[in-house]
Amino acid sequence: MTSSHAPDQALSVLRRPAYTVARLRGELDLATAPALREKVAAVLRPGTRLLILDVSAVSFCDATGLTVLTRARHRASVLGVALVVAGPCSQVAKLLRATGMERDFTIRATVADALAWPLTRHAAVRPCRVQSPALR
C-alpha cells in the first residue's frame, strides 16, 4: 500500500455468551496495524471464552499484520481466552507457514469450523481476492 491511499481495514464484532467473532476486512499491513491493534485489544476482555478472528475478508497481510495477530494471541493467552484464526486466504496462510507461525495459532477454514471444536488443526485455504502487486 502506498502512502497516497487511505488505510483499507475494518473490524466488526459479534458477541455471544459463548464466543466472540471479530471479522477483519481489507489489508492488514503497516498502514492499518496501529488502529487494528487497538481495536483487537478492545475486543479481548476478561470473561470472553473464545475469540474467533475471522480473516476471510483480509485481502493482504504483511509482517506487521502478523505482529498484530501475535500480540492478540499473547493477550488472549494472558486473559485465558482461546483464540482461533478462521478463513485465511492462501496469501495469509502462506505467510503463516513461511514464518513458522502456523504452529502458534489454531487455524480453521471457516468460522463455522472454529465453532465446531475440536477439528483438525490445518484446514484448506482459499485464494485471496486481491493480491499485493509484489506477490503477483
Short mmCIF file of C-alpha atoms in Angstrom, two decimals:
data_model
loop_
_atom_site.label_atom_id
_atom_site.label_comp_id
_atom_site.label_asym_id
_atom_site.label_seq_id
_atom_site.Cartn_x
_atom_site.Cartn_y
_atom_site.Cartn_z
CA MET A 1 0.00 0.00 0.00
CA THR A 2 1.36 3.39 -0.87
CA SER A 3 1.15 6.38 1.40
CA SER A 4 -1.19 8.15 -1.03
CA HIS A 5 -4.00 5.74 -0.20
CA ALA A 6 -6.12 5.78 2.94
CA PRO A 7 -5.77 2.63 5.08
CA ASP A 8 -8.16 -0.05 3.87
CA GLN A 9 -9.04 -2.02 7.00
CA ALA A 10 -12.10 -2.54 9.15
CA LEU A 11 -13.21 -4.66 12.08
CA SER A 12 -16.72 -5.74 13.02
CA VAL A 13 -17.57 -7.65 16.18
CA LEU A 14 -20.30 -10.15 17.02
CA ARG A 15 -20.55 -11.03 20.73
CA ARG A 16 -22.37 -14.10 22.01
CA PRO A 17 -22.28 -15.60 25.51
CA ALA A 18 -20.03 -18.49 24.45
CA TYR A 19 -17.86 -16.73 21.86
CA THR A 20 -16.91 -13.52 20.09
CA VAL A 21 -16.22 -13.20 16.37
CA ALA A 22 -14.05 -10.31 15.22
CA ARG A 23 -14.21 -10.03 11.42
CA LEU A 24 -11.26 -8.25 9.84
CA ARG A 25 -11.64 -6.79 6.35
CA GLY A 26 -9.17 -5.23 3.95
CA GLU A 27 -5.41 -5.07 4.22
CA LEU A 28 -3.50 -5.94 7.36
CA ASP A 29 -0.24 -4.05 6.95
CA LEU A 30 1.95 -1.22 8.22
CA ALA A 31 -0.69 1.42 7.42
CA THR A 32 -3.57 -0.35 9.16
CA ALA A 33 -1.83 -2.16 12.03
CA PRO A 34 -1.85 0.59 14.69
CA ALA A 35 -5.62 1.14 14.55
CA LEU A 36 -6.33 -2.57 14.28
CA ARG A 37 -4.10 -3.35 17.25
CA GLU A 38 -6.21 -1.01 19.39
CA LYS A 39 -9.49 -2.45 18.11
CA VAL A 40 -8.47 -6.06 18.72
CA ALA A 41 -7.21 -5.19 22.21
CA ALA A 42 -10.63 -3.70 22.99
CA VAL A 43 -12.34 -6.91 21.86
CA LEU A 44 -10.15 -9.05 24.13
CA ARG A 45 -11.51 -8.64 27.60
CA PRO A 46 -11.91 -10.82 30.68
CA GLY A 47 -14.93 -13.08 30.51
CA THR A 48 -14.54 -13.85 26.82
CA ARG A 49 -14.06 -17.61 26.45
CA LEU A 50 -13.42 -17.92 22.73
CA LEU A 51 -12.33 -15.25 20.26
CA ILE A 52 -12.51 -16.11 16.60
CA LEU A 53 -10.50 -13.78 14.37
CA ASP A 54 -12.29 -14.13 11.04
CA VAL A 55 -9.69 -13.14 8.46
CA SER A 56 -11.66 -14.44 5.46
CA ALA A 57 -12.07 -10.89 4.13
CA VAL A 58 -8.42 -9.91 4.61
CA SER A 59 -7.01 -9.35 1.13
CA PHE A 60 -3.37 -8.85 2.15
CA CYS A 61 -1.21 -9.33 5.24
CA ASP A 62 2.45 -8.44 5.81
CA ALA A 63 4.83 -8.96 8.74
CA THR A 64 3.32 -6.01 10.59
CA GLY A 65 -0.10 -7.65 10.31
CA LEU A 66 1.35 -10.88 11.70
CA THR A 67 2.62 -8.89 14.67
CA VAL A 68 -0.93 -7.72 15.37
CA LEU A 69 -2.14 -11.34 15.29
CA THR A 70 0.72 -12.47 17.52
CA ARG A 71 0.03 -9.76 20.10
CA ALA A 72 -3.64 -10.71 20.07
CA ARG A 73 -2.71 -14.36 20.68
CA HIS A 74 -0.44 -13.36 23.57
CA ARG A 75 -3.06 -11.10 25.16
CA ALA A 76 -5.69 -13.83 24.75
CA SER A 77 -3.39 -16.31 26.47
CA VAL A 78 -2.81 -13.93 29.40
CA LEU A 79 -6.58 -13.47 29.77
CA GLY A 80 -7.34 -17.19 29.42
CA VAL A 81 -9.18 -16.69 26.13
CA ALA A 82 -8.98 -19.34 23.41
CA LEU A 83 -8.12 -17.65 20.10
CA VAL A 84 -8.84 -19.18 16.69
CA VAL A 85 -7.92 -17.71 13.29
CA ALA A 86 -10.63 -18.55 10.77
CA GLY A 87 -10.71 -18.35 6.98
CA PRO A 88 -7.18 -17.33 5.99
CA CYS A 89 -6.79 -16.87 2.25
CA SER A 90 -3.84 -18.53 0.54
CA GLN A 91 -1.55 -15.48 0.89
CA VAL A 92 -2.17 -15.22 4.64
CA ALA A 93 -1.82 -18.98 5.11
CA LYS A 94 1.41 -18.98 3.08
CA LEU A 95 2.81 -16.15 5.23
CA LEU A 96 1.91 -18.04 8.42
CA ARG A 97 3.63 -21.17 7.05
CA ALA A 98 6.72 -19.32 5.79
CA THR A 99 7.28 -17.69 9.17
CA GLY A 100 6.55 -20.89 11.12
CA MET A 101 3.70 -19.10 12.87
CA GLU A 102 1.05 -21.55 11.72
CA ARG A 103 2.21 -23.75 14.63
CA ASP A 104 1.43 -20.93 17.07
CA PHE A 105 -2.20 -20.44 16.04
CA THR A 106 -5.27 -22.61 15.94
CA ILE A 107 -6.43 -22.19 12.34
CA ARG A 108 -9.78 -23.23 10.86
CA ALA A 109 -11.15 -22.89 7.33
CA THR A 110 -14.33 -21.06 8.41
CA VAL A 111 -15.99 -19.51 11.43
CA ALA A 112 -18.39 -22.48 11.49
CA ASP A 113 -15.39 -24.83 11.68
CA ALA A 114 -13.95 -22.75 14.51
CA LEU A 115 -17.21 -23.10 16.43
CA ALA A 116 -17.28 -26.88 15.89
CA TRP A 117 -14.48 -27.57 18.37
CA PRO A 118 -12.23 -29.62 18.06
CA LEU A 119 -11.31 -30.21 14.43
CA THR A 120 -8.09 -30.88 12.61
CA ARG A 121 -5.66 -28.05 13.12
CA HIS A 122 -4.90 -27.27 9.50
CA ALA A 123 -7.75 -26.75 7.11
CA ALA A 124 -7.92 -25.93 3.44
CA VAL A 125 -7.35 -22.32 2.47
CA ARG A 126 -8.90 -20.31 -0.31
CA PRO A 127 -7.26 -17.93 -2.76
CA CYS A 128 -7.11 -14.24 -1.81
CA ARG A 129 -9.50 -11.89 -3.59
CA VAL A 130 -6.78 -9.27 -4.07
CA GLN A 131 -3.05 -9.79 -4.05
CA SER A 132 -0.33 -7.28 -3.49
CA PRO A 133 1.47 -6.37 -6.75
CA ALA A 134 4.70 -7.61 -5.14
CA LEU A 135 3.22 -11.11 -4.81
CA ARG A 136 1.93 -11.45 -8.37
#
